[in-house]
């Protein structure tokens, strides 16, 4: 059993953020290496989605590189640290892997793919510049103004390694 | 809205279907190393698994590109790859072989930590050439590098994959770098 479902939630009301805490580093004696978070749904308005680990809200600790296509043009930027993708008012998804989240000897690299069929798709690499093991994560609107909509799902998995 | 995992776990978390996606081997480097090998793959895994996946989480090292060699094959003409990359300022694409090191440009390291997920489809099938794809990234924006890459690769051989050698065009992987091999079963 190497791909383990840790937690799953479907919003029954709009939420400004979602937090997963007490993330384990092993389950039933199996050491866990990577986290996978899948977000499927919508937001109250089109938003960038940010991630924060272990209550670290310092945006400069989350450098990123993004590549996107919108159906007519492509672009790449480093302008929005903490961002893992976007959600629109029409359904889209974000799937990300946090590699070696339980390691204490390296910064954490995150790979994200996001897809909004009505607007944009893209890929992001993000680094949390901290060697601590990840014990919690929080996702919210980057601008901290909009909400995740009713019915949006957040599924957290861990991969043994 | 905080969702303490302890509460959800007590409520009964749902494990994946047992044995469909299995960790097969993990190598975590305890010193610098030029390459990582996975060997005897057909013997060990062909009867059970249809696809393979390699997940890598690398400690910081010198900027370079990952290469992948199948079955010790050093014939450059047997390998092809296409890369779509975001540099931090532009998106572009290129195609290449790799020479004796095998399939090249699968992943760029930058100068910070980096990571990637490599899918190898039907590696033990003897009626098909071998195809791979990789999604990888680092946060070192570089006009000639590839902080964000989507790569597809082709190995022109119908032989069952017995060995995989992960190296780079130059330099070594550093202490703490992890390479994990997973198997995916057929339905």
Tab-separated table of C-alpha atoms in Angstrom:
chain	number	residue	atom	x	y	z
A	1	UNK	CA	0.000	0.000	0.000
A	2	UNK	CA	2.119	2.873	-1.279
A	3	UNK	CA	-0.445	5.504	-2.252
A	4	UNK	CA	-2.382	6.387	0.880
A	5	UNK	CA	-5.462	8.590	1.199
A	6	UNK	CA	-4.937	10.814	4.237
A	7	UNK	CA	-7.921	13.135	4.168
A	8	UNK	CA	-10.747	14.220	1.910
A	9	UNK	CA	-13.241	17.052	2.190
A	10	UNK	CA	-16.048	18.421	0.055
A	11	UNK	CA	-17.073	21.927	1.070
A	12	UNK	CA	-20.622	22.171	2.337
A	13	UNK	CA	-20.273	25.948	2.563
A	14	UNK	CA	-17.910	28.484	1.009
A	15	UNK	CA	-14.549	28.630	2.730
A	16	UNK	CA	-11.805	31.248	2.675
A	17	UNK	CA	-9.118	28.633	3.316
A	18	UNK	CA	-8.589	24.927	3.921
A	19	UNK	CA	-5.958	23.591	6.318
A	20	UNK	CA	-4.630	20.086	6.783
A	21	UNK	CA	-2.800	19.659	10.065
A	22	UNK	CA	-1.008	16.887	11.953
A	23	UNK	CA	0.255	15.407	8.681
A	24	UNK	CA	1.985	12.138	9.566
A	25	UNK	CA	5.415	11.053	8.346
A	26	UNK	CA	4.507	7.370	8.542
A	27	UNK	CA	1.379	5.230	8.586
A	28	UNK	CA	1.315	1.716	10.023
A	29	UNK	CA	5.112	1.674	10.006
A	30	UNK	CA	5.348	2.751	6.367
A	31	UNK	CA	7.579	5.838	5.863
A	32	UNK	CA	5.920	8.542	3.757
A	33	UNK	CA	7.905	10.681	1.291
A	34	UNK	CA	5.640	12.718	-0.963
A	35	UNK	CA	2.311	14.480	-0.525
A	36	UNK	CA	-0.241	14.778	-3.307
A	37	UNK	CA	-3.035	17.354	-3.063
A	38	UNK	CA	-5.872	17.415	-5.566
A	39	UNK	CA	-8.243	20.399	-5.645
A	40	UNK	CA	-11.297	20.084	-7.868
A	41	UNK	CA	-13.867	22.851	-8.023
A	42	UNK	CA	-14.493	26.564	-8.320
A	43	UNK	CA	-14.003	29.868	-6.532
A	44	UNK	CA	-16.294	32.842	-5.979
A	45	UNK	CA	-14.253	34.744	-8.576
A	46	UNK	CA	-11.214	33.801	-10.660
A	47	UNK	CA	-8.293	33.497	-8.241
A	48	UNK	CA	-4.717	32.409	-7.862
A	49	UNK	CA	-4.428	29.785	-5.126
A	50	UNK	CA	-1.582	30.028	-2.613
A	51	UNK	CA	-0.116	27.395	-0.333
A	52	UNK	CA	1.587	27.852	3.022
A	53	UNK	CA	3.371	25.217	5.100
A	54	UNK	CA	3.681	25.006	8.896
A	55	UNK	CA	2.140	28.472	9.403
A	56	UNK	CA	5.013	30.084	7.476
A	57	UNK	CA	3.327	33.111	5.891
A	58	UNK	CA	6.493	34.749	4.563
A	59	UNK	CA	5.884	34.842	0.819
A	60	UNK	CA	9.568	35.222	-0.048
A	61	UNK	CA	10.095	31.705	1.339
A	62	UNK	CA	8.105	30.295	-1.597
A	63	UNK	CA	9.883	31.153	-4.869
A	64	UNK	CA	8.213	29.724	-7.965
A	65	UNK	CA	8.435	29.414	-11.728
A	66	UNK	CA	5.246	29.134	-13.784
A	67	UNK	CA	4.482	28.162	-17.380
A	68	UNK	CA	0.985	28.742	-18.822
A	69	UNK	CA	-1.005	28.617	-22.039
A	70	UNK	CA	-4.396	30.224	-22.543
A	71	UNK	CA	-5.365	28.891	-25.937
A	72	UNK	CA	-3.620	31.611	-27.915
A	73	UNK	CA	-0.417	32.579	-26.100
A	74	UNK	CA	2.151	31.090	-23.739
A	75	UNK	CA	4.137	32.736	-20.992
A	76	UNK	CA	6.471	31.982	-18.111
A	77	UNK	CA	7.097	34.035	-14.988
A	78	UNK	CA	8.428	34.108	-11.452
A	79	UNK	CA	6.187	36.923	-10.256
A	80	UNK	CA	3.843	35.219	-7.807
A	81	UNK	CA	5.530	33.253	-5.018
A	82	UNK	CA	3.275	30.872	-3.044
A	83	UNK	CA	0.975	30.293	-6.037
A	84	UNK	CA	0.172	26.685	-6.996
A	85	UNK	CA	-2.412	27.343	-9.710
A	86	UNK	CA	-5.724	29.050	-10.213
A	87	UNK	CA	-9.412	28.367	-9.903
A	88	UNK	CA	-12.179	30.064	-11.827
A	89	UNK	CA	-15.959	30.303	-11.473
A	90	UNK	CA	-16.147	27.393	-13.931
A	91	UNK	CA	-14.788	24.056	-12.819
A	92	UNK	CA	-11.084	23.399	-12.835
A	93	UNK	CA	-8.466	21.421	-10.987
A	94	UNK	CA	-5.069	21.666	-9.373
A	95	UNK	CA	-2.913	18.633	-8.685
A	96	UNK	CA	0.358	19.031	-6.891
A	97	UNK	CA	3.093	16.881	-5.426
A	98	UNK	CA	5.241	17.993	-2.511
A	99	UNK	CA	8.375	15.919	-2.805
A	100	UNK	CA	10.267	14.650	0.245
A	101	UNK	CA	7.923	16.584	2.541
A	102	UNK	CA	9.129	14.690	5.604
A	103	UNK	CA	12.840	15.257	4.932
A	104	UNK	CA	14.841	17.471	7.276
A	105	UNK	CA	17.934	17.877	5.084
A	106	UNK	CA	16.609	19.858	2.121
A	107	UNK	CA	14.203	22.545	1.014
A	108	UNK	CA	10.890	21.186	-0.293
A	109	UNK	CA	10.153	21.153	-4.024
A	110	UNK	CA	6.556	21.213	-5.196
A	111	UNK	CA	5.338	20.365	-8.695
A	112	UNK	CA	1.859	21.514	-9.688
A	113	UNK	CA	-0.316	21.104	-12.750
A	114	UNK	CA	-3.477	23.159	-13.049
A	115	UNK	CA	-6.195	23.005	-15.662
A	116	UNK	CA	-9.159	25.254	-16.310
A	117	UNK	CA	-10.789	24.171	-19.567
A	118	UNK	CA	-12.491	27.556	-19.956
A	119	UNK	CA	-9.367	29.653	-19.607
A	120	UNK	CA	-5.863	28.411	-18.927
A	121	UNK	CA	-3.632	25.459	-18.169
A	122	UNK	CA	-0.197	25.464	-16.702
A	123	UNK	CA	2.600	24.001	-14.635
A	124	UNK	CA	4.452	25.361	-11.625
A	125	UNK	CA	7.587	24.504	-9.701
A	126	UNK	CA	7.680	25.990	-6.209
A	127	UNK	CA	10.191	25.648	-3.390
A	128	UNK	CA	9.557	26.080	0.306
A	129	UNK	CA	12.908	27.396	1.533
A	130	UNK	CA	12.831	25.501	4.803
A	131	UNK	CA	14.387	22.191	5.893
A	132	UNK	CA	11.711	21.358	8.475
A	133	UNK	CA	9.376	18.455	7.831
A	134	UNK	CA	5.952	19.602	6.682
A	135	UNK	CA	3.323	19.011	9.353
A	136	UNK	CA	0.545	21.238	8.040
A	137	UNK	CA	-0.523	23.001	4.883
A	138	UNK	CA	-3.059	25.699	4.138
A	139	UNK	CA	-4.478	26.806	0.801
A	140	UNK	CA	-6.346	30.063	0.149
A	141	UNK	CA	-6.937	32.814	-2.377
A	142	UNK	CA	-3.615	34.585	-2.946
A	143	UNK	CA	-5.331	37.950	-2.515
A	144	UNK	CA	-7.046	36.649	0.628
A	145	UNK	CA	-10.376	38.053	-0.545
A	146	UNK	CA	-12.353	35.334	-2.341
A	147	UNK	CA	-13.649	31.938	-1.245
A	148	UNK	CA	-13.574	28.347	-2.427
A	149	UNK	CA	-17.119	27.451	-3.509
A	150	UNK	CA	-19.555	24.875	-2.167
A	151	UNK	CA	-18.806	21.454	-3.628
A	152	UNK	CA	-15.094	22.062	-4.146
A	153	UNK	CA	-13.108	19.010	-3.036
A	154	UNK	CA	-9.676	18.772	-1.444
A	155	UNK	CA	-8.053	15.336	-1.358
A	156	UNK	CA	-4.711	14.745	0.365
A	157	UNK	CA	-2.611	11.651	-0.273
A	158	UNK	CA	0.805	10.466	0.818
A	159	UNK	CA	3.190	8.254	-1.130
A	160	UNK	CA	5.551	5.849	0.546
A	161	UNK	CA	9.166	6.038	-0.492
B	1	UNK	CA	-11.404	25.697	8.131
B	2	UNK	CA	-8.865	23.452	9.877
B	3	UNK	CA	-9.209	19.737	9.275
B	4	UNK	CA	-7.100	17.913	11.833
B	5	UNK	CA	-5.908	14.709	10.280
B	6	UNK	CA	-6.110	12.934	13.611
B	7	UNK	CA	-9.888	13.230	13.585
B	8	UNK	CA	-10.231	12.071	10.004
B	9	UNK	CA	-7.855	9.184	10.544
B	10	UNK	CA	-9.877	8.017	13.526
B	11	UNK	CA	-12.960	8.168	11.356
B	12	UNK	CA	-11.245	5.686	9.023
B	13	UNK	CA	-9.110	6.984	6.185
B	14	UNK	CA	-9.501	5.133	2.932
B	15	UNK	CA	-6.383	3.278	1.696
B	16	UNK	CA	-5.910	2.905	-2.028
B	17	UNK	CA	-6.712	-0.401	-3.688
B	18	UNK	CA	-4.149	-2.695	-2.158
B	19	UNK	CA	-1.139	-3.447	-4.349
B	20	UNK	CA	-2.072	-1.460	-7.479
B	21	UNK	CA	0.664	1.139	-6.998
B	22	UNK	CA	3.643	-0.236	-5.139
B	23	UNK	CA	6.954	1.142	-3.980
B	24	UNK	CA	9.558	-1.206	-5.424
B	25	UNK	CA	12.925	0.341	-4.546
B	26	UNK	CA	14.304	3.550	-3.042
B	27	UNK	CA	17.810	4.926	-3.167
B	28	UNK	CA	18.771	7.853	-0.922
B	29	UNK	CA	22.320	9.002	-1.532
B	30	UNK	CA	24.672	9.084	1.440
B	31	UNK	CA	27.427	10.659	-0.673
B	32	UNK	CA	27.894	12.207	-4.090
B	33	UNK	CA	27.223	9.808	-6.937
B	34	UNK	CA	27.357	10.176	-10.705
B	35	UNK	CA	24.504	7.790	-11.474
B	36	UNK	CA	21.767	5.681	-9.933
B	37	UNK	CA	20.956	2.246	-11.284
B	38	UNK	CA	17.842	0.115	-11.175
B	39	UNK	CA	18.739	-3.389	-12.359
B	40	UNK	CA	17.265	-6.836	-12.960
B	41	UNK	CA	13.911	-5.190	-13.577
B	42	UNK	CA	12.441	-7.800	-15.919
B	43	UNK	CA	13.329	-10.625	-13.582
B	44	UNK	CA	11.963	-8.890	-10.534
B	45	UNK	CA	8.886	-7.069	-11.809
B	46	UNK	CA	7.711	-8.043	-15.317
B	47	UNK	CA	5.312	-10.725	-14.114
B	48	UNK	CA	3.511	-8.317	-11.778
B	49	UNK	CA	3.677	-4.750	-13.092
B	50	UNK	CA	2.662	-3.142	-16.360
B	51	UNK	CA	4.121	0.368	-15.936
B	52	UNK	CA	6.900	1.920	-13.916
B	53	UNK	CA	7.235	5.336	-12.327
B	54	UNK	CA	10.331	6.996	-10.891
B	55	UNK	CA	9.964	9.898	-8.478
B	56	UNK	CA	13.070	11.948	-7.740
B	57	UNK	CA	13.666	14.623	-5.124
B	58	UNK	CA	17.141	16.055	-5.501
B	59	UNK	CA	19.289	17.999	-3.109
B	60	UNK	CA	20.890	21.085	-4.604
B	61	UNK	CA	23.640	20.406	-7.156
B	62	UNK	CA	25.250	22.048	-10.156
B	63	UNK	CA	22.925	23.072	-12.967
B	64	UNK	CA	22.627	20.355	-15.631
B	65	UNK	CA	20.164	17.979	-17.248
B	66	UNK	CA	19.150	14.452	-16.347
B	67	UNK	CA	19.766	11.600	-18.784
B	68	UNK	CA	18.287	8.091	-18.799
B	69	UNK	CA	19.895	5.024	-20.337
B	70	UNK	CA	17.994	1.790	-21.005
B	71	UNK	CA	19.634	-1.636	-20.715
B	72	UNK	CA	23.113	-0.161	-20.905
B	73	UNK	CA	22.439	0.899	-24.501
B	74	UNK	CA	24.952	3.606	-25.468
B	75	UNK	CA	23.729	4.032	-29.066
B	76	UNK	CA	22.642	7.646	-29.253
B	77	UNK	CA	20.502	7.057	-32.336
B	78	UNK	CA	18.174	4.888	-30.281
B	79	UNK	CA	16.988	7.791	-28.153
B	80	UNK	CA	14.771	10.801	-28.860
B	81	UNK	CA	13.193	13.428	-26.631
B	82	UNK	CA	11.025	16.514	-26.977
B	83	UNK	CA	10.928	19.195	-24.334
B	84	UNK	CA	8.413	21.931	-23.521
B	85	UNK	CA	9.907	24.291	-20.982
B	86	UNK	CA	9.233	27.489	-19.083
B	87	UNK	CA	12.360	29.437	-18.260
B	88	UNK	CA	10.802	32.003	-15.948
B	89	UNK	CA	10.588	34.530	-18.769
B	90	UNK	CA	9.610	32.528	-21.867
B	91	UNK	CA	8.106	29.262	-23.048
B	92	UNK	CA	9.847	27.292	-25.773
B	93	UNK	CA	10.421	23.796	-27.044
B	94	UNK	CA	13.204	21.735	-28.546
B	95	UNK	CA	13.947	18.185	-29.622
B	96	UNK	CA	17.115	16.227	-29.176
B	97	UNK	CA	18.889	12.934	-28.817
B	98	UNK	CA	21.493	12.436	-26.131
B	99	UNK	CA	24.296	10.278	-27.420
B	100	UNK	CA	25.899	7.552	-25.367
B	101	UNK	CA	24.291	8.746	-22.148
B	102	UNK	CA	20.861	7.800	-23.420
B	103	UNK	CA	17.695	9.891	-23.408
B	104	UNK	CA	18.550	13.459	-22.533
B	105	UNK	CA	16.979	16.610	-21.167
B	106	UNK	CA	14.464	14.797	-19.014
B	107	UNK	CA	14.885	17.188	-16.109
B	108	UNK	CA	16.830	20.343	-15.371
B	109	UNK	CA	18.388	20.700	-11.933
B	110	UNK	CA	18.934	24.432	-11.573
B	111	UNK	CA	21.078	25.200	-8.538
B	112	UNK	CA	18.509	24.587	-5.819
B	113	UNK	CA	16.484	21.537	-4.895
B	114	UNK	CA	14.615	20.003	-7.805
B	115	UNK	CA	12.094	17.236	-8.363
B	116	UNK	CA	10.475	15.186	-11.069
B	117	UNK	CA	8.067	12.377	-11.842
B	118	UNK	CA	8.968	10.018	-14.703
B	119	UNK	CA	6.443	7.582	-16.201
B	120	UNK	CA	7.737	4.618	-18.208
B	121	UNK	CA	4.932	2.954	-20.111
B	122	UNK	CA	4.865	-0.781	-20.865
B	123	UNK	CA	8.574	-1.259	-20.114
B	124	UNK	CA	8.355	-5.059	-20.294
B	125	UNK	CA	6.336	-5.229	-23.508
B	126	UNK	CA	8.347	-6.840	-26.314
B	127	UNK	CA	6.136	-5.646	-29.170
B	128	UNK	CA	6.650	-1.915	-28.571
B	129	UNK	CA	9.376	0.658	-28.458
B	130	UNK	CA	9.494	2.343	-25.063
B	131	UNK	CA	7.923	5.718	-24.330
B	132	UNK	CA	8.390	7.903	-21.297
B	133	UNK	CA	7.179	11.257	-20.085
B	134	UNK	CA	8.465	13.427	-17.281
B	135	UNK	CA	7.196	16.473	-15.391
B	136	UNK	CA	9.988	18.183	-13.509
B	137	UNK	CA	10.887	21.472	-11.953
B	138	UNK	CA	13.166	23.698	-9.924
B	139	UNK	CA	12.988	27.382	-8.987
B	140	UNK	CA	16.156	28.630	-10.711
B	141	UNK	CA	14.890	30.880	-13.479
B	142	UNK	CA	17.349	30.537	-16.330
B	143	UNK	CA	17.000	31.472	-19.950
B	144	UNK	CA	19.021	28.478	-21.070
B	145	UNK	CA	17.853	26.045	-18.425
B	146	UNK	CA	14.449	24.626	-17.752
B	147	UNK	CA	12.898	25.295	-14.360
B	148	UNK	CA	9.607	23.848	-15.605
B	149	UNK	CA	9.743	21.027	-18.117
B	150	UNK	CA	7.380	18.573	-19.721
B	151	UNK	CA	9.424	16.002	-21.609
B	152	UNK	CA	8.471	13.070	-23.771
B	153	UNK	CA	11.010	10.440	-24.687
B	154	UNK	CA	11.359	7.440	-26.970
B	155	UNK	CA	13.721	4.491	-26.732
B	156	UNK	CA	13.820	2.656	-30.033
B	157	UNK	CA	13.936	-0.929	-28.830
B	158	UNK	CA	11.330	-3.623	-28.308
B	159	UNK	CA	13.498	-5.402	-25.740
B	160	UNK	CA	12.115	-5.711	-22.259
B	161	UNK	CA	13.649	-3.131	-19.953
B	162	UNK	CA	16.101	-4.855	-17.656
B	163	UNK	CA	18.018	-1.839	-16.372
B	164	UNK	CA	17.656	1.903	-16.023
B	165	UNK	CA	20.609	4.200	-15.422
B	166	UNK	CA	19.924	7.757	-14.306
B	167	UNK	CA	22.827	10.138	-14.748
B	168	UNK	CA	23.511	13.648	-16.064
B	169	UNK	CA	25.590	15.204	-18.798
B	170	UNK	CA	28.165	16.079	-16.133
B	171	UNK	CA	28.707	16.200	-12.389
B	172	UNK	CA	27.173	14.207	-9.582
B	173	UNK	CA	24.000	13.904	-7.593
B	174	UNK	CA	24.508	15.030	-4.018
B	175	UNK	CA	23.925	13.584	-0.565
B	176	UNK	CA	20.260	13.324	0.373
B	177	UNK	CA	18.991	12.996	-3.202
B	178	UNK	CA	16.238	10.394	-3.470
B	179	UNK	CA	15.261	8.138	-6.353
B	180	UNK	CA	12.186	5.937	-5.842
B	181	UNK	CA	10.893	3.289	-8.255
B	182	UNK	CA	7.193	2.362	-8.287
B	183	UNK	CA	5.230	-0.276	-10.167
B	184	UNK	CA	1.688	-0.002	-11.485
B	185	UNK	CA	-0.288	-3.148	-12.046
B	186	UNK	CA	-2.626	-3.780	-14.925
B	187	UNK	CA	-6.348	-3.867	-14.145
